[in-house]
XYZ file of C-alpha atoms in Angstrom:
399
model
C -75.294 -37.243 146.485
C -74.863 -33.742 144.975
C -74.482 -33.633 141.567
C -71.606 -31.623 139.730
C -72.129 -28.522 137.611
C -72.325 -29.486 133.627
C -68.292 -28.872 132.140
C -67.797 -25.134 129.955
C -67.162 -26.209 126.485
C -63.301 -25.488 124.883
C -62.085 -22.891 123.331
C -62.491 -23.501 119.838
C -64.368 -23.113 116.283
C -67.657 -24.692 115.389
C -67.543 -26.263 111.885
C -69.408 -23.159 110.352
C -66.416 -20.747 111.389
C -64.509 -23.542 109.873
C -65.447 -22.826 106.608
C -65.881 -19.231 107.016
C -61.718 -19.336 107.852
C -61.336 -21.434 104.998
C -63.146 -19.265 102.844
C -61.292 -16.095 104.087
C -57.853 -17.947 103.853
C -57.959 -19.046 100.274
C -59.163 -15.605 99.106
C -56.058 -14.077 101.039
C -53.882 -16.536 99.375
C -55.226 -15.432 95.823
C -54.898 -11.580 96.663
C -51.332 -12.346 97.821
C -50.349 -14.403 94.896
C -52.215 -11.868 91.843
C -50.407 -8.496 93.771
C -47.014 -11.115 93.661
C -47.450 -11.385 90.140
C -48.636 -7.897 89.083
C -45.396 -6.683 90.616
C -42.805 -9.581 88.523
C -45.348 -8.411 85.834
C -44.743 -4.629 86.161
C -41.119 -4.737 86.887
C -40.579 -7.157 83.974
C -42.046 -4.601 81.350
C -45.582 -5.884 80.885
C -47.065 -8.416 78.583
C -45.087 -8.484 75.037
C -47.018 -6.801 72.185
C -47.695 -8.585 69.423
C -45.822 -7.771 66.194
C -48.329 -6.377 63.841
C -48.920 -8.421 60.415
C -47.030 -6.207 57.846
C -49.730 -4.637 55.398
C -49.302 -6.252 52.071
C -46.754 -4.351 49.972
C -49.121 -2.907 47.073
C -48.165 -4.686 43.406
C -45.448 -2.350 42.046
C -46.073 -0.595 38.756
C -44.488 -2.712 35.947
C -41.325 -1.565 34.734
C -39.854 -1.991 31.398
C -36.893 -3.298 30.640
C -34.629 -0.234 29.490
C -34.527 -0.106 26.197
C -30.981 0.528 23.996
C -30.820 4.461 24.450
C -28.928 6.491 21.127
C -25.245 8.424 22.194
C -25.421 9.268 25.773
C -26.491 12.981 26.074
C -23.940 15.308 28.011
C -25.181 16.361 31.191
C -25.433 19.917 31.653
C -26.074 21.331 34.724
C -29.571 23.338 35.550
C -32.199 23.402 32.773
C -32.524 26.446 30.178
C -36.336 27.927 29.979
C -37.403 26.217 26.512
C -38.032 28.972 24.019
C -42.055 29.890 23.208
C -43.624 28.766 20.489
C -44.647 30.909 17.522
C -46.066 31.642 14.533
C -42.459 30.624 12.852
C -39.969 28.834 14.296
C -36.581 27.137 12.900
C -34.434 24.050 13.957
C -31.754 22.049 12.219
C -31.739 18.403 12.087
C -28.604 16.954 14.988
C -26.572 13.905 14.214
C -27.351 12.337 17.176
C -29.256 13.265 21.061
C -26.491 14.498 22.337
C -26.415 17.553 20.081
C -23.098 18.605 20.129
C -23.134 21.537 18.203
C -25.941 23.400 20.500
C -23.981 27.037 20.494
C -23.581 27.042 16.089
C -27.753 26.349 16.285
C -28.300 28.806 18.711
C -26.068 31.600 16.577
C -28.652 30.547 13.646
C -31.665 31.417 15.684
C -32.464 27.755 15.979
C -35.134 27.221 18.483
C -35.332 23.433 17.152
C -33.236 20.374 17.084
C -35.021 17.442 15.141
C -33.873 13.883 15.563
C -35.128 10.498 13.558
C -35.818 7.198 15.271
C -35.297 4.829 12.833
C -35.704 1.666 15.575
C -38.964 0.863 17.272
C -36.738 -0.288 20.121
C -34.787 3.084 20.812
C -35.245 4.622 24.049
C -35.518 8.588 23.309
C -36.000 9.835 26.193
C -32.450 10.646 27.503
C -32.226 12.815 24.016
C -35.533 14.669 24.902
C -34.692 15.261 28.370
C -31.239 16.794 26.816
C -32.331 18.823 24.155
C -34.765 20.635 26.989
C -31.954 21.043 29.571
C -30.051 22.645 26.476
C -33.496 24.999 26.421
C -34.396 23.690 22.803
C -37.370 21.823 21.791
C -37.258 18.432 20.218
C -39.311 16.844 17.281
C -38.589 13.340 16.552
C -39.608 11.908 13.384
C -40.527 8.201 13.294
C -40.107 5.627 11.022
C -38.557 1.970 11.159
C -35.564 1.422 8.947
C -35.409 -2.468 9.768
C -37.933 -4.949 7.823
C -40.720 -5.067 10.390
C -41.917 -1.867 8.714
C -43.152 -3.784 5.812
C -46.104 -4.647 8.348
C -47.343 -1.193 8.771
C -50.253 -2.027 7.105
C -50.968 -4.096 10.098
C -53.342 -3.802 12.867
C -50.533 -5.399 15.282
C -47.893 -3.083 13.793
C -49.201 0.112 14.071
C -50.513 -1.072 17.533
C -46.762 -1.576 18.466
C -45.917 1.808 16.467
C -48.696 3.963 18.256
C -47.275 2.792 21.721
C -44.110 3.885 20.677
C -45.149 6.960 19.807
C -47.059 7.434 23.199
C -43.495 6.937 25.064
C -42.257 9.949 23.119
C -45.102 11.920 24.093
C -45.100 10.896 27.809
C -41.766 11.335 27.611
C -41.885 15.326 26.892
C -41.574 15.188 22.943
C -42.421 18.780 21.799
C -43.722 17.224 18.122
C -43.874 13.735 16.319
C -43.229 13.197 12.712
C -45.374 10.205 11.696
C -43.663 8.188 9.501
C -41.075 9.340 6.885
C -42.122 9.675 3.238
C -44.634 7.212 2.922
C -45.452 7.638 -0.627
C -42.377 5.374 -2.132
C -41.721 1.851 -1.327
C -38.405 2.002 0.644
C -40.755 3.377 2.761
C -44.015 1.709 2.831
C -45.156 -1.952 1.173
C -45.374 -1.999 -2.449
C -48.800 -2.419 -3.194
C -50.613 -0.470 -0.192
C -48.867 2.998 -0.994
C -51.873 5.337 -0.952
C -53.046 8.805 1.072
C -55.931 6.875 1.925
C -53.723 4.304 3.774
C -51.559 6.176 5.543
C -54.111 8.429 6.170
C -55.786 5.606 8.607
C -52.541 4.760 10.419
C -52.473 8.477 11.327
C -56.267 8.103 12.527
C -55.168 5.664 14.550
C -52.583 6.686 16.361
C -53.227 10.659 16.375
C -55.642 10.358 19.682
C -52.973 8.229 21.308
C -50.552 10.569 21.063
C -52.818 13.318 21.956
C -54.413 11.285 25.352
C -50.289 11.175 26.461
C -49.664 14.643 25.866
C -51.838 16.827 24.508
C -49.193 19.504 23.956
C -47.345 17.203 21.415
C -47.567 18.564 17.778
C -48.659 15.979 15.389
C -46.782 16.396 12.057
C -47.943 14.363 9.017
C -44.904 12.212 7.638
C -43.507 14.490 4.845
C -43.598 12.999 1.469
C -40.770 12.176 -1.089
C -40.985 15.447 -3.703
C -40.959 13.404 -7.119
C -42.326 13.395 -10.439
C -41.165 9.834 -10.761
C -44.547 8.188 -11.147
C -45.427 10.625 -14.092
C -48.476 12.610 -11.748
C -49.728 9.640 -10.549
C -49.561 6.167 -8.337
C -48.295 2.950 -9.319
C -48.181 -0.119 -7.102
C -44.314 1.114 -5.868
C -45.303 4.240 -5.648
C -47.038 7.743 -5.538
C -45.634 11.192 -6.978
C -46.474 13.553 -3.531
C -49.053 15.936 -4.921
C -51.248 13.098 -6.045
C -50.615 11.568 -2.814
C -51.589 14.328 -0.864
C -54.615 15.017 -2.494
C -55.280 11.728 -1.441
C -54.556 12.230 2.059
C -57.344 15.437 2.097
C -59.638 13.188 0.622
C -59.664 10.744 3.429
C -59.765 13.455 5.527
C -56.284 13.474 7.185
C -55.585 16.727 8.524
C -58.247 16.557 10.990
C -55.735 14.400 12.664
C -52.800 16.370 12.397
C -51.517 19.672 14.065
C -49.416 20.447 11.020
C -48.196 19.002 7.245
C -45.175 17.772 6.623
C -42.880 18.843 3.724
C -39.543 17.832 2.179
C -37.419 20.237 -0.243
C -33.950 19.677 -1.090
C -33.260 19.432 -4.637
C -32.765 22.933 -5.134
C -30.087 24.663 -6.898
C -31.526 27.771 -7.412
C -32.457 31.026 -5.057
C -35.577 30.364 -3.476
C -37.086 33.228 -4.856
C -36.491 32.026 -8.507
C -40.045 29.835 -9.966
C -38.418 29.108 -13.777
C -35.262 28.498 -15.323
C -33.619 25.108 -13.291
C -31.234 23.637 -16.197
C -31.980 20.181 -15.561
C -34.425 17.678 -17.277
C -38.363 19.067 -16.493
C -37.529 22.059 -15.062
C -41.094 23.022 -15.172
C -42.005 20.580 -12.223
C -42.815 22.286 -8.672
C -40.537 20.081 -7.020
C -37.187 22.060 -8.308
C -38.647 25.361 -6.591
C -39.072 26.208 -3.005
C -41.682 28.305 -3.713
C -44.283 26.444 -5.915
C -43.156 23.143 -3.088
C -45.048 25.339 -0.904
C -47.648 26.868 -3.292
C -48.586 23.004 -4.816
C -48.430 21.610 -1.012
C -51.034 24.799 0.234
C -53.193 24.222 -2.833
C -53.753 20.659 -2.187
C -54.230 20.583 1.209
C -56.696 23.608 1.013
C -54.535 25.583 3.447
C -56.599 24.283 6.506
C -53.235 23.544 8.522
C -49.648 24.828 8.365
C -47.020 23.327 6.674
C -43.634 21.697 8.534
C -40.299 21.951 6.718
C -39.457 18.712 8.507
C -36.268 18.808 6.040
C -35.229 21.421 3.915
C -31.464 21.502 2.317
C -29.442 22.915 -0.025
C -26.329 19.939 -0.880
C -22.969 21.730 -1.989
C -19.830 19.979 -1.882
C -17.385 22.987 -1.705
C -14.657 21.507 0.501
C -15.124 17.448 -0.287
C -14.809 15.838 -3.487
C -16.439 16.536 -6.299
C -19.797 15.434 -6.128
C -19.696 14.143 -9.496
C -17.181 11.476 -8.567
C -18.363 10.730 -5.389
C -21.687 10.928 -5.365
C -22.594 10.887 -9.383
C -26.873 10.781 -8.414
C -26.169 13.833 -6.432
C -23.821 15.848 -9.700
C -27.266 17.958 -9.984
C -25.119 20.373 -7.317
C -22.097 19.847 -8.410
C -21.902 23.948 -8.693
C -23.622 24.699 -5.774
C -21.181 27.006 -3.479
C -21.106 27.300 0.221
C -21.929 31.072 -0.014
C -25.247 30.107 -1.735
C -26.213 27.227 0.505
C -25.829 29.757 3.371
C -27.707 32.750 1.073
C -30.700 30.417 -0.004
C -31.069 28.927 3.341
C -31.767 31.931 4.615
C -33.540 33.423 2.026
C -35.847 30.416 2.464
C -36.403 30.814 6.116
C -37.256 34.521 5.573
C -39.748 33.402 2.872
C -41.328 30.906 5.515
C -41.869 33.230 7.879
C -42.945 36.483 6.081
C -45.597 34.674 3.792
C -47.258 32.662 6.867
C -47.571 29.397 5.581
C -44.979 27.829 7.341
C -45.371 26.886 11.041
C -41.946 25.284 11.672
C -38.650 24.991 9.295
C -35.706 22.544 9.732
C -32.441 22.474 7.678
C -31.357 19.455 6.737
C -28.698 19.189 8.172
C -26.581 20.488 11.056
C -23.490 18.743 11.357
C -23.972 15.166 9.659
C -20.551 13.548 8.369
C -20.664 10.984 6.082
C -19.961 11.712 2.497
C -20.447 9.078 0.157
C -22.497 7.949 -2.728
C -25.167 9.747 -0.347
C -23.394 13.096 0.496
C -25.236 13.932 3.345
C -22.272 15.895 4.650
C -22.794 18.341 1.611
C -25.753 19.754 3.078
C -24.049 19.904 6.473
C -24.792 24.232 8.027
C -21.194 22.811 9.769
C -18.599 22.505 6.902
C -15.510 20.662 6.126
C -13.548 23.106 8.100
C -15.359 23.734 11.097
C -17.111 27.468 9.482
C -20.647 27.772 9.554
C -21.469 30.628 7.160
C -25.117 29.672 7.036
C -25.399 29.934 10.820
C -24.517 33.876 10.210
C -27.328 34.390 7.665
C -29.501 32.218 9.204
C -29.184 34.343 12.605
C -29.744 37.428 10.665
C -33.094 36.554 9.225
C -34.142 35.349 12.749
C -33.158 38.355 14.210
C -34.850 40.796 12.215
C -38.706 40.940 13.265
């Protein structure tokens, strides 16, 4: 029998191309479905960026509470050039920072408005800030009128006085007064009134000031003029020649730009050395002109003086000083057309002999007359006139 030829084989895939499809399929499916998604991806705005971590806010400076700030200063629009500074210069002392009687200083050649912090805890800046927008310059004299100044003797309390004294220089003060007539005791403990001790507290807090603004003029505190202590000290007390010897001893005015005087007891022309009618009118203090000559002499004339008040009290237009003030009867004859005369006889003095850096009348336009008549020595009188601004502005004038 003749056999058949073997069968062809079917069409189909050997278990090798199996895979191989496999293989090939899945990959398709994984091209497909990544394209699928990169396109919902695309259109959908990408992936989401991550918020970045904030940087840490940097610790803020420490602020200061404000502290209680004197009468509100006007504000006045631009700022006036402040005037230079030279070899003489002349400024009244203001009631208060807001200076209200700017145009009657400026008529007197006033280049100067001086202002006293009697609080540790007044904020003078707003009155510096105005005095310079009203293009004068600004000393403010320092001391504390409450009872913490009994401490001043104090390592804590000058501390706290020196920082104080650092805000007024950061703060654009053109000069400091340290302290305020240090050689009596409503001004200083009883017991510790010396040139050598205040001459430390002035150590210590003259490079302060200086580090905060160098261009800050350092004024000794001017001393009470008195013969009260008989030429000497006793525990309440210090005449001020004694006590400024004192102060050159301990070697003071190497921390000071310039030394602080007080005159105003006069009731004579400033040119006049002899012949005051009261008790002891041999003693320097009842003349401008041996005030200055004593205060030179003692100091060894190794830095300027500052007038940080000079006054001449009349009380022409108030009540007689004898009834209202009876301490201050001494002037009871004092006119208004001498206060004005010797004022500015007096501030031609201080600048023609050149021993006075800086002069300031006590006072411009105070109000209060009482047992202390501190109106009477007012440049603005009773009636609005200012005759010494006239004589004043004459002096000043005249090169």
């Amino acid at each position: 029998m003749t056999s058949l030829p073997p069968l062809k084989p079917k069409r189909g895939f050997n278990p090798a191309q199996v895979r191989l499809l496999a293989v090939v399929w899945v990959a398709l499916t994984v091209v497909v479905g990544v394209c699928t998604f990169g396109a919902i991806f695309w259109a959908a705005g990408g992936f989401a960026q991550p918020t970045p971590t904030a940087a840490p806010t940097a610790t803020p400076a420490p602020t200061f509470t404000p502290l209680p700030q004197p009468t509100a200063a006007p504000t006045v629009a631009g700022k006036a050039p402040l005037p230079p500074l030279t070899n003489f210069m002349l400024g009244g002392q203001a009631i208060h920072g807001g200076i209200p009687h700017t145009d009657q200083m400026k008529q007197a050649g006033m280049t100067w408005v001086k202002l006293q912090a009697q609080d540790l805890t007044v904020d003078f800046g707003p009155a510096v800030d105005n005095a310079h927008r009203l293009g004068l310059r600004i000393l403010i004299s320092v001391v504390d009128k409450t009872d913490e100044k009994y401490k001043i003797a104090t390592p804590e309390y000058q501390q706290k006085l020196a920082d104080y004294l650092v805000t007024l220089a950061t703060q654009g003060a053109d000069a400091i007064e340290v302290w305020n007539e240090a050689n009596i005791d409503r001004e200083w403990p009883t017991g510790q009134i010396g040139g050598a001790n205040y001459t430390d507290l002035l150590k210590f807090v003259y490079p302060q000031i200086k580090a905060a603004n160098p261009d800050t003029m350092v004024i000794s505190g001017a001393m009470a003029p008195t013969g009260f202590f008989g030429g000497g000290c006793t525990p309440q007390g210090c005449d001020d020649k004694p006590f400024l010897e004192q102060m050159a001893a301990a070697g003071a005015f190497n921390y000071a730009d310039c030394i602080g005087i007080h005159y105003n007891e006069g009731i004579l022309p400033p040119t006049q050395t002899t012949g005051d009618p009261r008790g002891n009118s041999e003693h320097y203090t009842r003349y401008y002109q041996s005030m200055v000559d004593t205060y030179v002499a003692a100091t060894g004339n190794v830095k300027p003086l500052c007038f940080t008040e000079l006054g001449y009290l009349t009380g022409e237009g108030y009540p007689s000083l004898a009834a209202a003030a009876p301490n201050f009867a001494w002037a009871n004859d004092t006119t208004i057309a001498q206060q004005a005369e010797w004022l500015a006889e007096a501030a031609r003095l201080s600048r023609d002999q050149g021993k006075v850096r800086l002069l300031i009348v006590f006072n411009v336009d105070f109000t209060t007359y009482d047992a202390d008549p501190q109106a009477g020595y007012a440049l603005l009188r009773a009636d609005g006139t200012c005759p010494a601004c006239d004589t004043l502005g004459a002096v000043m004038a005249t090169p």
